[in-house]
Short mmCIF file of C-alpha atoms and ligand atoms in Angstrom, two decimals:
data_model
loop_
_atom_site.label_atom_id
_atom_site.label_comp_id
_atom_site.label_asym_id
_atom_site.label_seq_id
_atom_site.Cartn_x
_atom_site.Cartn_y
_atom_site.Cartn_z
CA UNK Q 1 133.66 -12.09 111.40
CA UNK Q 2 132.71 -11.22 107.31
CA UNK Q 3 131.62 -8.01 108.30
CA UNK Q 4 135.20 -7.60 109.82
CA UNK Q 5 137.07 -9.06 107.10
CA UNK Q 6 135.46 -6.53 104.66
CA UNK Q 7 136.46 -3.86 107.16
CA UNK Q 8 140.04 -5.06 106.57
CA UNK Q 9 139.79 -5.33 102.65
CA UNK Q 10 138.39 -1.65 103.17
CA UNK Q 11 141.41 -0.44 105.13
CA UNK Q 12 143.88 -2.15 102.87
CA UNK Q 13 142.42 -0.36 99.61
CA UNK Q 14 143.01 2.96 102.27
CA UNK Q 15 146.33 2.69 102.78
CA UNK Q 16 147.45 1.64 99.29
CA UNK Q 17 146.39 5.27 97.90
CA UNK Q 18 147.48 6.55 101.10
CA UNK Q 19 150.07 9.53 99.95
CA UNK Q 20 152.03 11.59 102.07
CA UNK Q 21 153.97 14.67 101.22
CA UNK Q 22 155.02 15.78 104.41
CA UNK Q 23 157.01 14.14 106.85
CA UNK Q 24 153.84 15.41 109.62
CA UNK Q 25 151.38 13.20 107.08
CA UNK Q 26 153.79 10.30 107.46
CA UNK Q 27 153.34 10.73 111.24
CA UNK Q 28 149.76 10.40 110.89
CA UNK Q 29 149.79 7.37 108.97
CA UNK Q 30 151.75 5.73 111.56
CA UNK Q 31 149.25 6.99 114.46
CA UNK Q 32 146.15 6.31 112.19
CA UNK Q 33 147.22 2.77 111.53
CA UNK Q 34 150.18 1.72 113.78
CA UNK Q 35 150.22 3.61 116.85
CA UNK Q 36 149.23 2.08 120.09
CA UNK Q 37 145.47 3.58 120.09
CA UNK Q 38 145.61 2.99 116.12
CA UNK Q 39 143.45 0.38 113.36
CA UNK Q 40 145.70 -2.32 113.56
CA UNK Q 41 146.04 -2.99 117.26
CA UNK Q 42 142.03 -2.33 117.34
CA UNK Q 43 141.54 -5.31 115.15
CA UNK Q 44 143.87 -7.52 117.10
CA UNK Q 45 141.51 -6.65 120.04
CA UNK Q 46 139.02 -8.40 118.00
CA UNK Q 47 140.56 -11.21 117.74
CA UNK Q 48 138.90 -12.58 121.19
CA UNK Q 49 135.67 -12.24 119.40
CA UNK Q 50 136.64 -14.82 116.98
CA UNK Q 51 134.98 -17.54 117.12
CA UNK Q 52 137.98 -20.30 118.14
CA UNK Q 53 137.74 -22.59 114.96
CA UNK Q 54 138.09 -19.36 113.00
CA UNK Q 55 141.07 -17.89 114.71
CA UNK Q 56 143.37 -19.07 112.89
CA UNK Q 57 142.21 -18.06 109.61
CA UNK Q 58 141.53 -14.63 111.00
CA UNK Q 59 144.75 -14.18 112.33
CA UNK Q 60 146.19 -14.78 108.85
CA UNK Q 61 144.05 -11.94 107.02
CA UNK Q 62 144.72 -9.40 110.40
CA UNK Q 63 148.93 -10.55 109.67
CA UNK Q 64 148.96 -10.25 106.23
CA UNK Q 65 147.09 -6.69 107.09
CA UNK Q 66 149.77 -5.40 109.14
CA UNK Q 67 152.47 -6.89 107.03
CA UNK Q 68 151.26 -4.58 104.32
CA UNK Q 69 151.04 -1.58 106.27
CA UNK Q 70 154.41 -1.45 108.01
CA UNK Q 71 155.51 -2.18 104.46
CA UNK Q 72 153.55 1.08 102.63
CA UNK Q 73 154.69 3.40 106.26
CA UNK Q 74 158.24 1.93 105.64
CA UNK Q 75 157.67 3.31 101.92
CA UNK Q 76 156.05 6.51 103.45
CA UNK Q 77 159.06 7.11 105.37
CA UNK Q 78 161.70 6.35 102.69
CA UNK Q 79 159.94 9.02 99.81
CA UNK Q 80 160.04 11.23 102.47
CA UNK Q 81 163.40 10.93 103.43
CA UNK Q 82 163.99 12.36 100.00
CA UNK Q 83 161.81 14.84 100.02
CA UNK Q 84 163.25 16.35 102.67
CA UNK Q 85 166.18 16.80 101.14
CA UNK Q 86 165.11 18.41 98.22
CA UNK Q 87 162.72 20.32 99.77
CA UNK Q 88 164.32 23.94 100.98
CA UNK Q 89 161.59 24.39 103.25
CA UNK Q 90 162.39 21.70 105.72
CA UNK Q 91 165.85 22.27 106.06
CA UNK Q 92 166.89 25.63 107.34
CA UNK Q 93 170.10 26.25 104.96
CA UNK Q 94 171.04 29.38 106.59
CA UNK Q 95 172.43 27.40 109.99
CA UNK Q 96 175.98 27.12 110.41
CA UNK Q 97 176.98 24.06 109.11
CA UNK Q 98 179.19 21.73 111.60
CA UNK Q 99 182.90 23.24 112.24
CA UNK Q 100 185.85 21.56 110.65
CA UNK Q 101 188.99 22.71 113.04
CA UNK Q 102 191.74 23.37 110.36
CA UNK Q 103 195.45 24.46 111.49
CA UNK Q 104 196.39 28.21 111.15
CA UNK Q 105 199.46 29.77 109.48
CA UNK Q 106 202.49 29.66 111.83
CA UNK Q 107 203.57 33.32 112.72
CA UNK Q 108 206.75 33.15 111.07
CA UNK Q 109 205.43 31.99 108.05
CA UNK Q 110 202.79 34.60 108.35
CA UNK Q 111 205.29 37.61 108.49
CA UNK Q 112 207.97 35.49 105.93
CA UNK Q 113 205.34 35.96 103.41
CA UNK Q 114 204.94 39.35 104.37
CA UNK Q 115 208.39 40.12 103.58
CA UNK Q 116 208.58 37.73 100.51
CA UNK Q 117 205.55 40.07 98.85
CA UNK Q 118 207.29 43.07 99.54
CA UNK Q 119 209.94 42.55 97.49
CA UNK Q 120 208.15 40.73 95.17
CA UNK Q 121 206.41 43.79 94.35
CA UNK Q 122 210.09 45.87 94.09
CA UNK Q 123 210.63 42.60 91.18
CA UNK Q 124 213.02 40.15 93.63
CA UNK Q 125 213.13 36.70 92.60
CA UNK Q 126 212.91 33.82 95.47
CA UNK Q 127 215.83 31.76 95.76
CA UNK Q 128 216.66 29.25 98.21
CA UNK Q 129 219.08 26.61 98.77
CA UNK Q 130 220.23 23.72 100.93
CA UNK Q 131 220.21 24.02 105.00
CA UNK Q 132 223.27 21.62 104.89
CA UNK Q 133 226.10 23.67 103.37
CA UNK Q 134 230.18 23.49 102.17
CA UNK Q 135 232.46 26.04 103.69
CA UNK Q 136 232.72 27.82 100.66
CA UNK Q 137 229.44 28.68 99.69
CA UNK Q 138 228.79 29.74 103.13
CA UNK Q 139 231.99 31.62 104.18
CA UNK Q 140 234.56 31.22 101.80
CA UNK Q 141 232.45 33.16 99.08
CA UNK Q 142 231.73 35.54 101.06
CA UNK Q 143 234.65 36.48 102.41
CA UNK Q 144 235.07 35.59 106.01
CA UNK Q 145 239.21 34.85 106.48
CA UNK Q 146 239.86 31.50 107.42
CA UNK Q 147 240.39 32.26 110.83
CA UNK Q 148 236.52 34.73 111.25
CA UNK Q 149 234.97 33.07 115.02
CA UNK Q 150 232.15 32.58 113.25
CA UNK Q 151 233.27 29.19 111.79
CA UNK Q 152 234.47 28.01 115.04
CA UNK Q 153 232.52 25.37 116.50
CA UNK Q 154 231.26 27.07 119.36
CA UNK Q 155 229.31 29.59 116.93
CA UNK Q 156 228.72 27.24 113.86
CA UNK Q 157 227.40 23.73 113.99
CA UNK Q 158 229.53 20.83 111.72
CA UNK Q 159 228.33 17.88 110.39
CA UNK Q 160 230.74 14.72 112.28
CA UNK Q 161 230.55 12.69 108.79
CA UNK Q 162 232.15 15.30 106.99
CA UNK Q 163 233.59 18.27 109.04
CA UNK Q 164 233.37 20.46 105.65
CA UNK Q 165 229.76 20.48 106.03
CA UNK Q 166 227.73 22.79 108.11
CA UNK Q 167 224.18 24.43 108.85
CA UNK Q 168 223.84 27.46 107.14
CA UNK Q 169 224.21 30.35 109.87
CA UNK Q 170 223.12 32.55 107.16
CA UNK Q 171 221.15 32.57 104.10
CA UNK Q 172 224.50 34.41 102.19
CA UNK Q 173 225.09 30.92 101.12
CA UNK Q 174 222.18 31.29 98.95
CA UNK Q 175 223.49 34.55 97.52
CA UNK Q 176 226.41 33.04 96.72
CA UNK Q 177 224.86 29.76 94.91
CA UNK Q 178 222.46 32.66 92.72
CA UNK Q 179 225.77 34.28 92.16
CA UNK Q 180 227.54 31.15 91.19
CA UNK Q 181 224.73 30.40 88.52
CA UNK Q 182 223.00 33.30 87.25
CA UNK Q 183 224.64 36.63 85.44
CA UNK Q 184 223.85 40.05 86.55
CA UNK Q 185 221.76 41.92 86.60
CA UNK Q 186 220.35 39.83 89.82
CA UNK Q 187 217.57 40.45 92.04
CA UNK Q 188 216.40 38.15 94.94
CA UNK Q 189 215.69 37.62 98.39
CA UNK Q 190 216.23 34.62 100.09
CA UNK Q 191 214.58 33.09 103.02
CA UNK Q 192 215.07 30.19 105.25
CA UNK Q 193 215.93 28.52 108.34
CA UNK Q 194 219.45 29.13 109.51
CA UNK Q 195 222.15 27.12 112.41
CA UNK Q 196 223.61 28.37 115.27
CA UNK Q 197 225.39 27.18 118.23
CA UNK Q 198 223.69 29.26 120.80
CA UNK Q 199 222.07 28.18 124.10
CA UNK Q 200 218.42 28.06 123.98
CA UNK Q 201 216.58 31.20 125.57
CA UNK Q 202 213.81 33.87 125.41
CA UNK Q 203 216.42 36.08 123.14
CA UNK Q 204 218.61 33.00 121.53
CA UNK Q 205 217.85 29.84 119.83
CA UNK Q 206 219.90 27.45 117.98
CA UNK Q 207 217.86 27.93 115.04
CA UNK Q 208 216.03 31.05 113.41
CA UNK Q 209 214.53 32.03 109.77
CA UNK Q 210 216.39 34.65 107.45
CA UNK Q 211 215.10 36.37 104.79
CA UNK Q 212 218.35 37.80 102.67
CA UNK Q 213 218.30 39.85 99.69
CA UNK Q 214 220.98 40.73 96.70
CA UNK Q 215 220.67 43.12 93.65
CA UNK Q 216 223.28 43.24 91.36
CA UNK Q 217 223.49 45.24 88.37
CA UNK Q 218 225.14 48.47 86.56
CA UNK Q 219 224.89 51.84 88.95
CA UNK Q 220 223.78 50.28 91.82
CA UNK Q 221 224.34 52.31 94.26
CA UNK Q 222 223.78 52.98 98.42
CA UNK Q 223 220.85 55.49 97.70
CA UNK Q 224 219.12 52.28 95.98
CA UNK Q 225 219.86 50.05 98.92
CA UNK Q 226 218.36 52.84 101.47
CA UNK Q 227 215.23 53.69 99.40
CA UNK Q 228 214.76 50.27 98.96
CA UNK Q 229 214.74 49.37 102.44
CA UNK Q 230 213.44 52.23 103.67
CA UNK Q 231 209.95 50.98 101.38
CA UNK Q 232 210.48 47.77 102.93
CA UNK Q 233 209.88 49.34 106.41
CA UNK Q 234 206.94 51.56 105.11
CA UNK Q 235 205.32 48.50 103.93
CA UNK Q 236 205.59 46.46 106.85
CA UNK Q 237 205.61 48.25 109.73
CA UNK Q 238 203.00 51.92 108.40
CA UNK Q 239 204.12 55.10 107.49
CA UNK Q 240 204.88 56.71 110.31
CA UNK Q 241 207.97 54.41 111.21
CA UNK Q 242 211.40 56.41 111.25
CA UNK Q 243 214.70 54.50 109.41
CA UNK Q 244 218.37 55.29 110.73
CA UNK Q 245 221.26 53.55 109.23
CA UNK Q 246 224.11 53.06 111.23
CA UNK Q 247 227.93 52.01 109.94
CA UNK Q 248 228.40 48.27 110.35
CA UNK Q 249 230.79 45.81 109.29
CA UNK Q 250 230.32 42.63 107.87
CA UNK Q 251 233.23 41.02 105.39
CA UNK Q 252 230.75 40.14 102.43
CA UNK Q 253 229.88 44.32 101.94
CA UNK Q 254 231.70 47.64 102.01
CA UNK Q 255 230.61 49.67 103.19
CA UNK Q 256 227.80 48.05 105.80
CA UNK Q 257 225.40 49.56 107.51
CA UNK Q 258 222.77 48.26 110.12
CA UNK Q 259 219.65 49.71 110.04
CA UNK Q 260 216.94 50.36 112.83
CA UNK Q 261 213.53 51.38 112.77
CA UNK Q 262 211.79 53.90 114.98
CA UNK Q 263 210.81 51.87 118.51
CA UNK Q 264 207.05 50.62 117.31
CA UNK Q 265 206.14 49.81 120.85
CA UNK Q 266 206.94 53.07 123.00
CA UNK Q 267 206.94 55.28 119.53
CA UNK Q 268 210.29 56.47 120.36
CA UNK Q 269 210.37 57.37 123.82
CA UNK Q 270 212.00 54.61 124.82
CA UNK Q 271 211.15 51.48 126.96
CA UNK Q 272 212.36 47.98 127.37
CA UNK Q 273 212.17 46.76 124.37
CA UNK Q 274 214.29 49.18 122.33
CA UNK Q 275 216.69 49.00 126.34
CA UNK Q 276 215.61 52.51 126.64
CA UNK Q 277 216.86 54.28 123.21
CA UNK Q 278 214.02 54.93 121.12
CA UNK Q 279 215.30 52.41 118.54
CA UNK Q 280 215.36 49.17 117.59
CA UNK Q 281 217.65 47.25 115.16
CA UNK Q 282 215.73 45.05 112.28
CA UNK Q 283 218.55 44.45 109.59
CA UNK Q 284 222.35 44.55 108.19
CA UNK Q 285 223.09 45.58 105.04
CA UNK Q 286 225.39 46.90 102.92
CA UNK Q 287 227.11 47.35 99.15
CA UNK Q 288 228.58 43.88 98.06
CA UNK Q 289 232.12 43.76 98.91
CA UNK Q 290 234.01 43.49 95.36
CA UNK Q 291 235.79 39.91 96.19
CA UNK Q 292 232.79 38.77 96.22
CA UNK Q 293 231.86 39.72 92.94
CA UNK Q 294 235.02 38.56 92.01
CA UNK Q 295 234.82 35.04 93.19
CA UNK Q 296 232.26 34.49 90.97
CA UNK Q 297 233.51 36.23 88.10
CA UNK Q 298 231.42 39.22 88.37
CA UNK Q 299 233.54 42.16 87.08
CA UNK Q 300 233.28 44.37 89.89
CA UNK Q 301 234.00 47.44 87.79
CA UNK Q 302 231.27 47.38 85.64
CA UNK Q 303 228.87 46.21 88.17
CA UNK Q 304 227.98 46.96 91.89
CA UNK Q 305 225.24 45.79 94.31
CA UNK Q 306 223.79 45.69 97.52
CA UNK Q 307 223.24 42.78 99.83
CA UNK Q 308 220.76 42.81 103.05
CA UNK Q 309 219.81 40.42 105.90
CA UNK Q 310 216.83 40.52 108.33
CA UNK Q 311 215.79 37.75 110.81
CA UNK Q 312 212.43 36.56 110.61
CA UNK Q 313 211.80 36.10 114.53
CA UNK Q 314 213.09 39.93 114.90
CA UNK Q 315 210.34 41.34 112.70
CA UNK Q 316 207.64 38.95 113.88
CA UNK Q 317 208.37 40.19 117.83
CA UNK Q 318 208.25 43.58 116.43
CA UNK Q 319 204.87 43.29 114.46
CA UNK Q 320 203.09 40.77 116.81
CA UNK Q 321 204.86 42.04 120.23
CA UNK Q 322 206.12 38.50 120.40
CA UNK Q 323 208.21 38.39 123.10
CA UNK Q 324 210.42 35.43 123.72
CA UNK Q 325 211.71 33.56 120.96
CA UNK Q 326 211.25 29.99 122.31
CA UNK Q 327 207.16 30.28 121.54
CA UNK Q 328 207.96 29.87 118.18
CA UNK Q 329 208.92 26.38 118.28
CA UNK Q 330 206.65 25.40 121.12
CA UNK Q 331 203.41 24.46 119.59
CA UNK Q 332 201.71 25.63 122.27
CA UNK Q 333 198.34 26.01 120.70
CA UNK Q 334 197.53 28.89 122.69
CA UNK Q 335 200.02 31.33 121.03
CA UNK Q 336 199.44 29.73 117.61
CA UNK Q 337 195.83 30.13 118.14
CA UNK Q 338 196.47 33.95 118.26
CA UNK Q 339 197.05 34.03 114.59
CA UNK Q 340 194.02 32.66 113.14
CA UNK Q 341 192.47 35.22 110.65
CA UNK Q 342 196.01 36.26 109.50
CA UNK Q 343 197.06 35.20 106.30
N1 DAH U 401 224.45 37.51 106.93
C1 DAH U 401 224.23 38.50 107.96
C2 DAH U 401 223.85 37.77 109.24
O1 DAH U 401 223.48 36.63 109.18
C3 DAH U 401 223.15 39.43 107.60
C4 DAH U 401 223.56 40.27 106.45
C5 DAH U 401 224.18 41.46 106.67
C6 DAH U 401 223.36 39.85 105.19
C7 DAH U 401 224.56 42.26 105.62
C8 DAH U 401 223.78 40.61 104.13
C9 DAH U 401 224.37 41.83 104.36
O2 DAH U 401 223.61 40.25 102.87
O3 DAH U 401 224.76 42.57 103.34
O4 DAH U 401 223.93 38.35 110.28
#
């Protein structure tokens, strides 16, 4: 019984300057000392050589004993918890670290910004304005007649508070606020969502984005508005595309003009897409009609402009072959998915 009390003393003095500097030596502490073939649950075997009046005595020392070394292996455990952090060699830094699933750019956005740096680059200013507008700034300004279909309520949507309100149908209205506030010379484009009655379908919706564009100044003049564009296209769509302008006519320009590019899925032979012609139309345009200079006291014979409208959906189908309009505002993951990677 001494001789195994001193054995004890002797182990205790072992583990106290037991160190470990690897999580491995901490491993062998725990086998050495606490593991089922290991010194502590040796020494409990001994306990039936006790005598019986000394049991009890014993069993105190062999306690206290164990107390101390779950205490150092808890210890052990806890420095090396630490070390393993700091220690580049135990964790292997080049894995991939856990994936955090983060949202991707809606496509419209995606091409909006597109078109937004474009013309940022040509020096346009951003303007927009609010989806809920007055007659005025919406048609009135520019020049629709009182009786044009496209304020009546099967084309336009009113608000039933206050039947002067409406939904933008176009982003004009924002021309005309930039107009109402700022002096020529003027140069911005203007995106946003637009309103209009239309049943839903693959080729119609009741909503869609804009991006519009106005320059104002002295000698502006059509060759301007067509080289301008005509960049536009380059930008977006390559090099290769074609441009044709076509007469148009909307009331807010004189003359108008829509323009097409060359088809960019059947590269001009034709297929379903452009119905067969080889072309397909992106934009109207045109040189600002001089009442509507005039309405906002822009003195239309020193200055001239011209004014242009694309849809955002239009360009979008033609750059990401998207083809029916109602996936945009589906949030079907599957078709949003397709866009991760673009910025
Ligand atoms: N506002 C027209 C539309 O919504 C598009 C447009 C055409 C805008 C010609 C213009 C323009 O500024 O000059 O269909």
């Amino acid at each position: 019984m001494e001789q195994l009390v001193h054995q004890i003393e002797a182990y205790r003095q072992e583990v106290a300057a037991f160190e470990a500097t690897s999580p491995d030596a901490v491993e062998e502490f725990r086998i050495k000392y606490l593991g089922t073939k290991g010194i502590v649950k040796a020494i409990m075997g001994e306990m039936r050589n006790v005598p019986n009046e000394r049991k009890k005595e014993f069993g105190q020392v062999l306690n206290d004993f164990k107390l101390v070394v779950e205490a150092k292996y808890e210890t052990l455990k806890e420095n090396n918890a630490n070390l393993q952090t700091s220690d580049s060699k135990l964790i292997d830094w080049s894995l991939p670290g856990d994936p955090v699933p983060v949202g991707t750019r809606h496509p419209l956005n995606i091409v909006r910004n597109q078109i937004v740096s474009i013309f940022k680059r040509l020096g346009f200013a951003v303007a927009e304005g609010p989806e809920i507008e007055d007659d005025w700034h919406n048609f009135g300004a520019m020049n629709l007649p009182e009786d044009h279909p496209a304020r009546d309520m099967q084309d336009t949507f009113y608000i039933n508070q206050n039947p002067s309100w409406l939904l933008r149908t176009h982003t004009s209205s924002v021309q005309a606020r930039v107009m109402e506030t700022q002096k020529p010379p003027i140069r911005v484009i203007c995106p946003g969502r637009v309103y209009r009655n239309e049943t839903i379908s693959a080729r119609a919706h009741c909503f869609f984005h804009q991006v519009e564009g106005l320059y104002i100044d002295e000698n502006v003049s059509f060759a301007d508005l067509k080289q301008t564009l005509y960049f536009f296209v380059q930008e977006m769509f390559g090099k290769d595309v074609k441009v044709r302008f076509r007469p148009s006519y909307f009331p807010f320009t004189e003359p108008s003009a829509e323009m097409d590019i060359s088809c960019l899925i059947c590269g001009g032979d034709g297929c379903n897409i452009c119905k067969h012609t080889g072309w397909v139309e992106i934009l109207g345009s045109g040189m600002v009609h001089p009442n509507v200079l005039e309405n906002f006291g822009i003195d239309s014979n020193k200055y001239t402009g011209f004014a242009f409208g694309m849809g955002v959906e239009r360009i979008t189908q033609l750059k990401y072959q998207v083809n029916d309009l109602r996936l945009y505002s589906q949030n079907d993951v599957r078709f949003l998915k397709q866009f991760t990677g673009v910025v």
